[in-house]
Amino acid sequence: MYNPKSKDANEFIDNNEVIESIEEAKKLVNDAQYIEKILEKAETCKGLTHREAAVLLELEDDAALEKIYKSAKKIKEKIYGNRIVLFAPLYLSNYCVNNCKYCAYKCSNKIGRTQLSQEQLKEEVRALEALGHKRLLLEAGEDDEKCPIDYVVDCIKTIYAEKFKNGSIRRVNVDIAATTAENYVKLKEVGIGTYLLFQETYHKPTYEKVHAGPKKNYEWHTEAMDRAMLDGKIDDVGIGVLYGLYDYKYDTIAMLMHAEHLEAAAGVGPHTISFPRLLPAEGVDYKSFPYLVKDRDFKKLAAVTRLAVPYTGMILTTRENAEFRRELLDIGFSQMSAGSSVGVGGYSDTAKKVHEGLEEKPQFNLADHRKPMDVIKGLVKDGYIPSYCTACYREGRTGDRFMPLAKSGQIGNFCLPNALLTFEEYLKDYADEELKVMGKELIDREIQNIPDARRREKALSYLERIRSGDRDLRF
Ligand code: SF4
Ligand code: SF4
């Protein structure tokens, strides 16, 4: 029985409710007036119910899809402006006790296994800092013996403790397996930013089919965010579907139901939604997955998500190629990874690549191989402001303190100046001559768009201070 407030995964992601939503949507999709009404509602930034979103997911004709894309872009610009926040994943360990069919780290794969020592981690962090990164996403396979929570906690402490000429890593987000309430408390105590855990698929029979090992427990996995938020007191969580495992309509509707559940049960919805898409990887029989998502459908489902949860950050991964990423940014994504390595020790190359005679392999094959500076140049050319901002987390604007700011439309007043300040830092510390010229032009232009005169003045004075050597100034 569908109940968004229930703590039982089978009730807040009720299979019948998802199926009924799809069936109802098939009947309503030809009602042009109703579609208009949904789009009008979306443009007021009130969000959509999963049933309304289901109707938009049924749309197929180009003209209707164009309308959705336009609305998605408008909403993103209204709430967050044209900044794109950048981050990098950092792999700690590829030991894993699970045997997920879609992942190169599955335990049946004969690949070299390794884990960063604290010294190797420092090397990685130095290499990432030298690329300009301030916000990291830690990744690790599930292995309570080889990669226990205390190891992850030590890694977070090591990262925050590293200080460089140009600053430090300012926000550490964590993507590790579903765990206990006690372990979430440990992550909270050590100051994680967002806790991310992808559902992979909400379709229980498929979920159980593609998983083996502790991760196969659907309820334990799907209820993890409740433990993280309600028991672990983690303010910000990030969810996501691995598109390609099951029908994208089913999974998108269920993901929106998950967001509705978190809002109902924890008082605040997901801070971010990521959109990984199944990719070829070592030992993965990619072609055997019958639900691979086409670009056109992927773009549609992302835009519909933007309309449905306007205040949630949307994360684009380097799984998409550069050209398609550009198209996707236009329909509402607000964060992206840049210059990613998806292997252990991939940035500094200090970790050995062969372990016990076996070669290490990346978790999946990347599609965007550009260096961060090239990603940034691409963003600037397309009129976006690259941002290394981490201000909200550090100013305590998280969880239920963040959402009112986003919902009242005020967050843009923070995002724009903070994006410009962190971009100015990047220009001073890392950029080549070409980017310095492009960046100055962009900052001079965009600073005039800060609506509040006092805030604009303050931002201008902060910019001057950064140019004279100050760092980490923020709103
Ligand atoms: Fe392990 Fe995660 Fe890969 Fe599954 S998806 S095999 S849990 S690393
Ligand atoms: Fe993100 Fe807050 Fe910075 Fe905006 S001001 S980019 S919401 S951290």
Short mmCIF file of C-alpha atoms and ligand atoms in Angstrom, two decimals:
data_model
loop_
_atom_site.label_atom_id
_atom_site.label_comp_id
_atom_site.label_asym_id
_atom_site.label_seq_id
_atom_site.Cartn_x
_atom_site.Cartn_y
_atom_site.Cartn_z
CA MET A 1 0.00 0.00 0.00
CA TYR A 2 1.51 3.34 -1.09
CA ASN A 3 2.50 5.53 1.83
CA PRO A 4 5.12 8.25 1.33
CA LYS A 5 5.59 8.63 5.09
CA SER A 6 6.20 4.93 5.74
CA LYS A 7 9.68 3.76 6.75
CA ASP A 8 9.17 0.59 4.71
CA ALA A 9 10.78 0.74 1.26
CA ASN A 10 8.00 -1.39 -0.23
CA GLU A 11 5.44 1.20 0.86
CA PHE A 12 7.16 4.45 -0.07
CA ILE A 13 8.26 2.92 -3.38
CA ASP A 14 5.04 1.01 -3.91
CA ASN A 15 5.29 -1.01 -7.12
CA ASN A 16 1.54 -0.68 -7.86
CA GLU A 17 1.69 3.06 -7.47
CA VAL A 18 4.50 3.28 -10.04
CA ILE A 19 2.62 1.07 -12.48
CA GLU A 20 -0.65 2.94 -12.00
CA SER A 21 1.17 6.23 -12.55
CA ILE A 22 2.45 4.95 -15.90
CA GLU A 23 -0.97 3.64 -16.93
CA GLU A 24 -2.72 6.87 -16.00
CA ALA A 25 -0.04 8.87 -17.83
CA LYS A 26 -0.62 6.91 -21.04
CA LYS A 27 -4.27 8.04 -20.94
CA LEU A 28 -3.51 11.67 -20.11
CA VAL A 29 -0.65 12.26 -22.51
CA ASN A 30 -2.95 13.25 -25.38
CA ASP A 31 -4.70 15.92 -23.32
CA ALA A 32 -2.87 19.01 -24.59
CA GLN A 33 -4.58 21.29 -22.09
CA TYR A 34 -3.50 19.16 -19.18
CA ILE A 35 0.10 19.12 -20.44
CA GLU A 36 0.02 22.92 -20.66
CA LYS A 37 -1.26 23.08 -17.09
CA ILE A 38 1.57 20.85 -15.85
CA LEU A 39 4.16 22.97 -17.63
CA GLU A 40 2.63 26.18 -16.23
CA LYS A 41 2.78 24.74 -12.73
CA ALA A 42 6.39 23.63 -13.23
CA GLU A 43 7.42 27.11 -14.32
CA THR A 44 6.23 28.56 -11.02
CA CYS A 45 8.97 26.37 -9.43
CA LYS A 46 6.44 24.55 -7.28
CA GLY A 47 7.67 21.17 -8.50
CA LEU A 48 5.55 18.33 -9.86
CA THR A 49 4.10 15.22 -8.30
CA HIS A 50 5.42 11.91 -9.56
CA ARG A 51 2.06 11.39 -11.32
CA GLU A 52 2.40 14.68 -13.21
CA ALA A 53 6.00 13.90 -14.09
CA ALA A 54 4.86 10.49 -15.37
CA VAL A 55 2.64 12.22 -17.94
CA LEU A 56 5.55 14.31 -19.25
CA LEU A 57 7.70 11.19 -19.50
CA GLU A 58 5.15 9.76 -21.95
CA LEU A 59 5.58 12.66 -24.39
CA GLU A 60 7.37 11.72 -27.59
CA ASP A 61 6.91 14.45 -30.19
CA ASP A 62 9.72 16.93 -30.74
CA ALA A 63 7.66 20.09 -30.24
CA ALA A 64 6.42 18.93 -26.84
CA LEU A 65 9.93 17.90 -25.77
CA GLU A 66 11.30 21.29 -26.82
CA LYS A 67 8.77 22.93 -24.49
CA ILE A 68 9.96 20.78 -21.61
CA TYR A 69 13.61 21.65 -22.32
CA LYS A 70 12.81 25.37 -22.40
CA SER A 71 10.95 25.18 -19.09
CA ALA A 72 13.77 23.16 -17.50
CA LYS A 73 16.35 25.74 -18.54
CA LYS A 74 14.20 28.62 -17.26
CA ILE A 75 13.73 26.95 -13.89
CA LYS A 76 17.41 26.24 -13.41
CA GLU A 77 18.33 29.80 -14.32
CA LYS A 78 15.66 31.22 -12.03
CA ILE A 79 16.87 29.28 -9.01
CA TYR A 80 20.60 28.84 -9.43
CA GLY A 81 21.55 31.21 -12.26
CA ASN A 82 24.08 30.11 -14.85
CA ARG A 83 26.78 28.75 -12.57
CA ILE A 84 27.94 25.15 -12.85
CA VAL A 85 29.58 23.70 -9.76
CA LEU A 86 32.60 21.48 -10.42
CA PHE A 87 33.90 18.52 -8.44
CA ALA A 88 36.04 15.40 -8.84
CA PRO A 89 35.54 11.81 -7.71
CA LEU A 90 38.35 10.23 -5.66
CA TYR A 91 38.50 6.44 -5.44
CA LEU A 92 39.80 5.13 -2.12
CA SER A 93 39.48 1.40 -2.56
CA ASN A 94 38.28 -1.10 -5.16
CA TYR A 95 37.88 -4.05 -2.80
CA CYS A 96 34.30 -5.19 -2.97
CA VAL A 97 32.33 -8.12 -1.59
CA ASN A 98 29.40 -7.58 -3.95
CA ASN A 99 28.95 -8.97 -7.39
CA CYS A 100 26.89 -6.27 -9.14
CA LYS A 101 26.48 -7.32 -12.75
CA TYR A 102 27.12 -3.84 -14.15
CA CYS A 103 30.34 -2.92 -12.31
CA ALA A 104 34.01 -3.68 -12.98
CA TYR A 105 34.68 -3.84 -9.22
CA LYS A 106 32.39 -6.86 -8.75
CA CYS A 107 34.15 -9.52 -6.70
CA SER A 108 34.07 -12.13 -9.46
CA ASN A 109 36.18 -9.87 -11.69
CA LYS A 110 39.85 -10.80 -11.64
CA ILE A 111 41.29 -7.32 -11.45
CA GLY A 112 44.07 -5.89 -9.32
CA ARG A 113 42.63 -4.79 -5.98
CA THR A 114 44.06 -1.98 -3.91
CA GLN A 115 43.35 0.68 -1.36
CA LEU A 116 45.04 4.02 -0.82
CA SER A 117 47.27 4.37 2.21
CA GLN A 118 46.97 7.73 3.99
CA GLU A 119 50.25 8.77 2.33
CA GLN A 120 48.98 7.82 -1.12
CA LEU A 121 45.74 9.63 -0.37
CA LYS A 122 47.71 12.80 0.40
CA GLU A 123 49.40 12.47 -3.00
CA GLU A 124 46.02 12.14 -4.66
CA VAL A 125 44.68 15.17 -2.83
CA ARG A 126 47.75 17.20 -3.82
CA ALA A 127 47.26 16.21 -7.45
CA LEU A 128 43.58 17.18 -7.30
CA GLU A 129 44.34 20.44 -5.60
CA ALA A 130 46.90 21.19 -8.33
CA LEU A 131 44.05 20.88 -10.84
CA GLY A 132 42.05 23.46 -8.88
CA HIS A 133 39.53 21.18 -7.18
CA LYS A 134 37.95 22.15 -3.86
CA ARG A 135 35.08 19.67 -3.69
CA LEU A 136 35.62 15.91 -3.78
CA LEU A 137 33.39 12.89 -3.92
CA LEU A 138 34.93 9.86 -2.18
CA GLU A 139 34.14 6.49 -3.69
CA ALA A 140 34.87 3.00 -2.37
CA GLY A 141 33.63 -0.53 -2.93
CA GLU A 142 31.88 -2.32 -0.07
CA ASP A 143 34.15 -4.38 2.14
CA ASP A 144 33.76 -4.06 5.89
CA GLU A 145 37.05 -5.80 6.56
CA LYS A 146 39.33 -4.18 3.99
CA CYS A 147 37.56 -0.83 3.87
CA PRO A 148 35.80 -0.34 7.22
CA ILE A 149 34.07 2.89 8.19
CA ASP A 150 37.02 3.91 10.39
CA TYR A 151 39.28 3.85 7.33
CA VAL A 152 36.86 6.11 5.46
CA VAL A 153 36.66 8.43 8.47
CA ASP A 154 40.49 8.59 8.63
CA CYS A 155 40.60 9.42 4.93
CA ILE A 156 38.16 12.31 5.40
CA LYS A 157 40.25 13.67 8.28
CA THR A 158 43.42 13.38 6.17
CA ILE A 159 41.82 15.25 3.28
CA TYR A 160 40.51 18.12 5.42
CA ALA A 161 43.87 18.40 7.20
CA GLU A 162 45.88 18.86 3.98
CA LYS A 163 46.63 22.55 3.45
CA PHE A 164 48.20 23.98 0.30
CA LYS A 165 49.55 27.28 -0.90
CA ASN A 166 46.21 28.01 -2.56
CA GLY A 167 43.92 26.67 0.11
CA SER A 168 42.55 23.22 0.78
CA ILE A 169 39.82 20.77 -0.13
CA ARG A 170 36.76 22.45 1.30
CA ARG A 171 34.00 19.91 0.98
CA VAL A 172 34.18 16.12 1.03
CA ASN A 173 31.08 14.28 -0.17
CA VAL A 174 30.94 10.54 0.30
CA ASP A 175 29.54 7.75 -1.86
CA ILE A 176 29.87 4.47 0.05
CA ALA A 177 27.63 1.45 0.52
CA ALA A 178 24.46 1.55 2.60
CA THR A 179 25.48 1.23 6.22
CA THR A 180 24.28 1.39 9.81
CA ALA A 181 22.94 4.41 11.67
CA GLU A 182 26.06 4.33 13.90
CA ASN A 183 28.31 4.58 10.86
CA TYR A 184 26.31 7.48 9.47
CA VAL A 185 26.81 9.26 12.79
CA LYS A 186 30.58 8.75 12.38
CA LEU A 187 30.47 10.29 8.90
CA LYS A 188 28.47 13.22 10.19
CA GLU A 189 30.88 13.80 13.08
CA VAL A 190 33.85 14.00 10.76
CA GLY A 191 32.14 16.67 8.66
CA ILE A 192 31.01 15.09 5.42
CA GLY A 193 29.14 17.25 2.94
CA THR A 194 26.55 15.19 1.09
CA TYR A 195 26.10 11.43 1.52
CA LEU A 196 25.39 9.89 -1.88
CA LEU A 197 23.99 6.47 -2.52
CA PHE A 198 22.59 5.45 -5.86
CA GLN A 199 19.61 3.19 -5.86
CA GLU A 200 20.73 1.65 -9.18
CA THR A 201 17.12 0.57 -9.85
CA TYR A 202 13.93 0.87 -7.81
CA HIS A 203 12.39 -2.11 -9.59
CA LYS A 204 12.80 -4.75 -6.89
CA PRO A 205 12.91 -7.91 -9.09
CA THR A 206 15.56 -6.30 -11.32
CA TYR A 207 17.44 -4.98 -8.29
CA GLU A 208 17.60 -8.48 -6.85
CA LYS A 209 18.60 -9.96 -10.20
CA VAL A 210 21.58 -7.69 -10.83
CA HIS A 211 22.97 -7.84 -7.31
CA ALA A 212 24.67 -10.52 -5.25
CA GLY A 213 26.22 -10.00 -1.83
CA PRO A 214 25.04 -7.74 1.00
CA LYS A 215 23.88 -5.13 -1.51
CA LYS A 216 21.20 -7.53 -2.73
CA ASN A 217 19.06 -6.59 0.28
CA TYR A 218 16.65 -4.16 -1.40
CA GLU A 219 15.08 -2.82 1.79
CA TRP A 220 18.43 -2.21 3.54
CA HIS A 221 19.64 -0.29 0.51
CA THR A 222 16.45 1.67 -0.22
CA GLU A 223 15.93 2.68 3.41
CA ALA A 224 19.56 3.83 3.81
CA MET A 225 18.72 7.52 3.37
CA ASP A 226 16.24 7.32 6.24
CA ARG A 227 18.95 5.93 8.50
CA ALA A 228 21.40 8.56 7.25
CA MET A 229 19.05 11.51 7.76
CA LEU A 230 16.88 10.48 10.69
CA ASP A 231 19.38 8.52 12.78
CA GLY A 232 22.74 9.73 11.46
CA LYS A 233 21.55 13.37 11.32
CA ILE A 234 23.25 13.82 7.96
CA ASP A 235 21.66 16.96 6.50
CA ASP A 236 22.25 16.46 2.80
CA VAL A 237 21.79 13.27 0.84
CA GLY A 238 22.05 12.54 -2.87
CA ILE A 239 20.13 9.87 -4.74
CA GLY A 240 20.26 8.53 -8.31
CA VAL A 241 19.32 5.76 -10.69
CA LEU A 242 21.81 3.85 -12.79
CA TYR A 243 19.96 4.31 -16.06
CA GLY A 244 20.01 1.24 -18.24
CA LEU A 245 19.18 -1.38 -15.62
CA TYR A 246 15.41 -1.08 -15.95
CA ASP A 247 12.72 0.94 -17.74
CA TYR A 248 13.65 4.62 -17.41
CA LYS A 249 10.05 5.70 -16.88
CA TYR A 250 9.57 3.32 -13.97
CA ASP A 251 12.84 4.33 -12.37
CA THR A 252 12.34 8.08 -12.80
CA ILE A 253 8.85 7.96 -11.29
CA ALA A 254 10.09 5.81 -8.39
CA MET A 255 13.04 8.15 -7.83
CA LEU A 256 10.63 11.08 -7.57
CA MET A 257 8.59 9.04 -5.09
CA HIS A 258 11.79 8.56 -3.09
CA ALA A 259 12.29 12.34 -3.10
CA GLU A 260 8.67 12.81 -1.94
CA HIS A 261 9.25 10.23 0.78
CA LEU A 262 12.36 12.00 2.12
CA GLU A 263 10.46 15.27 2.19
CA ALA A 264 7.56 13.61 4.04
CA ALA A 265 9.67 11.55 6.47
CA ALA A 266 12.75 13.71 7.04
CA GLY A 267 11.34 17.15 6.24
CA VAL A 268 13.73 17.79 3.35
CA GLY A 269 14.13 16.15 -0.02
CA PRO A 270 17.40 15.03 -1.61
CA HIS A 271 20.08 17.69 -1.92
CA THR A 272 21.24 16.25 -5.22
CA ILE A 273 20.22 13.76 -7.87
CA SER A 274 22.90 12.16 -10.03
CA PHE A 275 22.30 10.68 -13.46
CA PRO A 276 24.76 7.89 -14.13
CA ARG A 277 24.07 5.86 -17.24
CA LEU A 278 25.22 2.29 -17.69
CA LEU A 279 28.53 2.13 -19.55
CA PRO A 280 30.79 -0.62 -20.84
CA ALA A 281 33.28 -1.78 -18.19
CA GLU A 282 35.79 -4.57 -17.67
CA GLY A 283 33.99 -7.91 -17.37
CA VAL A 284 30.54 -6.37 -17.90
CA ASP A 285 28.34 -7.83 -20.62
CA TYR A 286 27.03 -4.40 -21.58
CA LYS A 287 24.92 -5.57 -24.52
CA SER A 288 23.03 -8.03 -22.33
CA PHE A 289 21.19 -5.19 -20.57
CA PRO A 290 17.84 -4.78 -22.36
CA TYR A 291 16.94 -1.33 -20.99
CA LEU A 292 19.87 0.81 -22.19
CA VAL A 293 18.62 4.41 -22.43
CA LYS A 294 18.91 6.35 -25.70
CA ASP A 295 20.24 9.94 -25.63
CA ARG A 296 16.84 11.34 -26.50
CA ASP A 297 15.11 9.59 -23.60
CA PHE A 298 17.95 10.45 -21.24
CA LYS A 299 17.60 14.13 -22.05
CA LYS A 300 13.84 13.94 -21.57
CA LEU A 301 13.99 12.20 -18.20
CA ALA A 302 16.60 14.67 -16.96
CA ALA A 303 14.52 17.67 -18.02
CA VAL A 304 11.37 16.21 -16.44
CA THR A 305 13.31 15.69 -13.20
CA ARG A 306 14.39 19.35 -13.32
CA LEU A 307 10.73 20.35 -13.54
CA ALA A 308 9.64 17.97 -10.79
CA VAL A 309 12.27 18.84 -8.15
CA PRO A 310 13.41 22.37 -9.00
CA TYR A 311 15.45 22.87 -5.81
CA THR A 312 17.53 19.76 -6.07
CA GLY A 313 21.04 20.00 -7.51
CA MET A 314 21.38 17.85 -10.63
CA ILE A 315 24.74 16.18 -11.21
CA LEU A 316 26.12 15.30 -14.59
CA THR A 317 28.92 12.73 -14.70
CA THR A 318 31.87 12.19 -17.04
CA ARG A 319 30.04 9.09 -18.25
CA GLU A 320 28.51 11.36 -20.92
CA ASN A 321 30.62 12.61 -23.82
CA ALA A 322 31.62 16.26 -24.06
CA GLU A 323 29.17 17.15 -26.79
CA PHE A 324 26.16 15.58 -25.11
CA ARG A 325 27.17 17.07 -21.75
CA ARG A 326 26.89 20.45 -23.39
CA GLU A 327 23.36 19.72 -24.52
CA LEU A 328 22.41 18.41 -21.08
CA LEU A 329 23.77 21.45 -19.25
CA ASP A 330 21.26 23.47 -21.18
CA ILE A 331 18.31 21.67 -19.62
CA GLY A 332 18.96 22.16 -15.97
CA PHE A 333 22.07 20.41 -14.66
CA SER A 334 23.79 22.40 -11.95
CA GLN A 335 26.91 20.36 -11.09
CA MET A 336 29.38 18.29 -13.05
CA SER A 337 32.56 16.36 -12.53
CA ALA A 338 35.62 17.51 -14.43
CA GLY A 339 38.87 15.76 -15.28
CA SER A 340 37.70 12.61 -13.50
CA SER A 341 39.69 9.47 -12.85
CA VAL A 342 37.59 6.44 -11.95
CA GLY A 343 40.37 4.24 -10.63
CA VAL A 344 42.24 4.05 -7.31
CA GLY A 345 45.25 6.38 -7.31
CA GLY A 346 44.36 7.70 -10.75
CA TYR A 347 45.36 11.33 -10.26
CA SER A 348 48.86 11.06 -8.82
CA ASP A 349 49.76 7.65 -10.23
CA THR A 350 51.50 6.85 -6.94
CA ALA A 351 49.49 3.71 -6.27
CA LYS A 352 50.75 0.60 -8.07
CA LYS A 353 48.66 -0.42 -11.04
CA VAL A 354 49.41 -4.13 -10.76
CA HIS A 355 48.48 -6.07 -7.64
CA GLU A 356 49.38 -9.71 -7.19
CA GLY A 357 49.97 -9.99 -10.93
CA LEU A 358 46.60 -8.52 -11.86
CA GLU A 359 46.10 -5.18 -13.51
CA GLU A 360 43.87 -2.60 -11.87
CA LYS A 361 40.90 -1.43 -13.97
CA PRO A 362 38.64 1.63 -13.80
CA GLN A 363 35.11 1.16 -12.45
CA PHE A 364 33.71 2.00 -15.88
CA ASN A 365 34.95 3.53 -19.14
CA LEU A 366 34.72 7.32 -19.18
CA ALA A 367 33.22 9.22 -22.10
CA ASP A 368 34.53 12.72 -21.35
CA HIS A 369 38.33 12.71 -21.09
CA ARG A 370 38.94 16.44 -21.06
CA LYS A 371 41.18 18.06 -18.46
CA PRO A 372 39.44 20.41 -15.98
CA MET A 373 40.88 23.50 -17.69
CA ASP A 374 39.41 22.43 -21.04
CA VAL A 375 36.06 21.70 -19.39
CA ILE A 376 36.16 25.19 -17.87
CA LYS A 377 37.00 26.86 -21.18
CA GLY A 378 34.07 25.02 -22.75
CA LEU A 379 31.75 26.25 -20.01
CA VAL A 380 32.89 29.87 -20.36
CA LYS A 381 32.47 29.75 -24.14
CA ASP A 382 28.91 28.52 -23.64
CA GLY A 383 28.11 31.35 -21.22
CA TYR A 384 28.26 29.40 -17.93
CA ILE A 385 30.17 30.42 -14.82
CA PRO A 386 32.42 27.61 -13.58
CA SER A 387 32.12 27.49 -9.80
CA TYR A 388 34.21 25.87 -7.09
CA CYS A 389 31.84 27.16 -4.43
CA THR A 390 31.42 25.18 -1.21
CA ALA A 391 29.98 28.05 0.82
CA CYS A 392 26.59 26.69 1.94
CA TYR A 393 28.01 23.67 3.67
CA ARG A 394 30.65 25.74 5.42
CA GLU A 395 28.20 28.46 6.46
CA GLY A 396 25.76 25.92 7.88
CA ARG A 397 23.26 26.35 5.04
CA THR A 398 22.46 22.66 4.79
CA GLY A 399 19.37 20.44 5.01
CA ASP A 400 16.28 22.30 6.22
CA ARG A 401 18.31 25.53 6.48
CA PHE A 402 19.19 25.35 2.78
CA MET A 403 15.78 24.57 1.31
CA PRO A 404 13.94 27.75 2.42
CA LEU A 405 16.68 29.83 0.78
CA ALA A 406 16.35 27.81 -2.41
CA LYS A 407 12.55 27.90 -2.34
CA SER A 408 12.37 31.65 -1.77
CA GLY A 409 14.62 32.16 -4.79
CA GLN A 410 17.36 33.67 -2.60
CA ILE A 411 20.03 31.07 -3.18
CA GLY A 412 20.95 32.66 -6.50
CA ASN A 413 22.12 35.71 -4.49
CA PHE A 414 24.73 33.45 -2.94
CA CYS A 415 25.55 31.25 -5.93
CA LEU A 416 26.40 34.04 -8.36
CA PRO A 417 28.89 36.01 -6.24
CA ASN A 418 30.41 32.82 -4.81
CA ALA A 419 30.85 31.39 -8.30
CA LEU A 420 32.62 34.55 -9.42
CA LEU A 421 34.89 34.62 -6.36
CA THR A 422 35.93 30.98 -6.67
CA PHE A 423 36.41 31.37 -10.42
CA GLU A 424 38.65 34.38 -9.79
CA GLU A 425 40.71 32.20 -7.42
CA TYR A 426 40.99 29.60 -10.18
CA LEU A 427 42.10 32.21 -12.70
CA LYS A 428 44.79 33.50 -10.36
CA ASP A 429 46.07 30.10 -9.25
CA TYR A 430 45.66 27.70 -12.16
CA ALA A 431 44.54 29.27 -15.45
CA ASP A 432 46.59 29.70 -18.62
CA GLU A 433 46.71 33.03 -20.44
CA GLU A 434 43.82 32.23 -22.76
CA LEU A 435 41.50 31.36 -19.89
CA LYS A 436 42.62 34.39 -17.87
CA VAL A 437 41.41 36.67 -20.67
CA MET A 438 38.16 34.76 -21.16
CA GLY A 439 37.56 34.64 -17.41
CA LYS A 440 38.14 38.33 -16.79
CA GLU A 441 35.62 39.23 -19.45
CA LEU A 442 33.07 36.88 -17.92
CA ILE A 443 33.59 38.14 -14.36
CA ASP A 444 33.41 41.81 -15.39
CA ARG A 445 30.13 41.10 -17.17
CA GLU A 446 28.51 38.82 -14.62
CA ILE A 447 29.34 40.87 -11.54
CA GLN A 448 26.93 43.49 -12.84
CA ASN A 449 24.15 40.91 -12.65
CA ILE A 450 24.26 40.67 -8.84
CA PRO A 451 20.91 42.32 -8.17
CA ASP A 452 21.53 43.74 -4.72
CA ALA A 453 23.76 46.84 -4.89
CA ARG A 454 25.36 46.30 -1.46
CA ARG A 455 26.13 42.71 -2.19
CA ARG A 456 27.58 43.72 -5.58
CA GLU A 457 29.86 46.25 -3.87
CA LYS A 458 30.98 43.66 -1.37
CA ALA A 459 31.64 41.12 -4.13
CA LEU A 460 33.75 43.70 -5.97
CA SER A 461 35.81 44.36 -2.87
CA TYR A 462 36.25 40.61 -2.30
CA LEU A 463 37.41 40.24 -5.90
CA GLU A 464 40.05 42.90 -5.34
CA ARG A 465 41.21 41.12 -2.20
CA ILE A 466 41.49 37.82 -4.06
CA ARG A 467 43.53 39.53 -6.76
CA SER A 468 45.85 40.75 -4.01
CA GLY A 469 46.32 37.27 -2.58
CA ASP A 470 43.42 36.62 -0.15
CA ARG A 471 41.59 33.30 -0.54
CA ASP A 472 38.38 31.66 0.58
CA LEU A 473 36.19 34.76 0.76
CA ARG A 474 32.53 33.89 0.50
CA PHE A 475 28.90 34.83 1.01
FE1 SF4 B 1 30.92 -3.08 -5.47
FE2 SF4 B 1 29.60 -0.80 -5.77
FE3 SF4 B 1 30.67 -2.01 -7.88
FE4 SF4 B 1 28.59 -3.10 -6.67
S1 SF4 B 1 28.59 -1.11 -7.73
S2 SF4 B 1 30.43 -4.19 -7.34
S3 SF4 B 1 28.95 -2.53 -4.54
S4 SF4 B 1 31.77 -1.13 -6.16
FE1 SF4 B 2 26.06 25.58 -3.93
FE2 SF4 B 2 25.43 27.19 -1.92
FE3 SF4 B 2 27.59 27.69 -3.37
FE4 SF4 B 2 25.16 28.07 -4.42
S1 SF4 B 2 26.08 29.22 -2.72
S2 SF4 B 2 26.92 27.04 -5.40
S3 SF4 B 2 24.02 26.39 -3.48
S4 SF4 B 2 27.29 25.90 -2.07
#
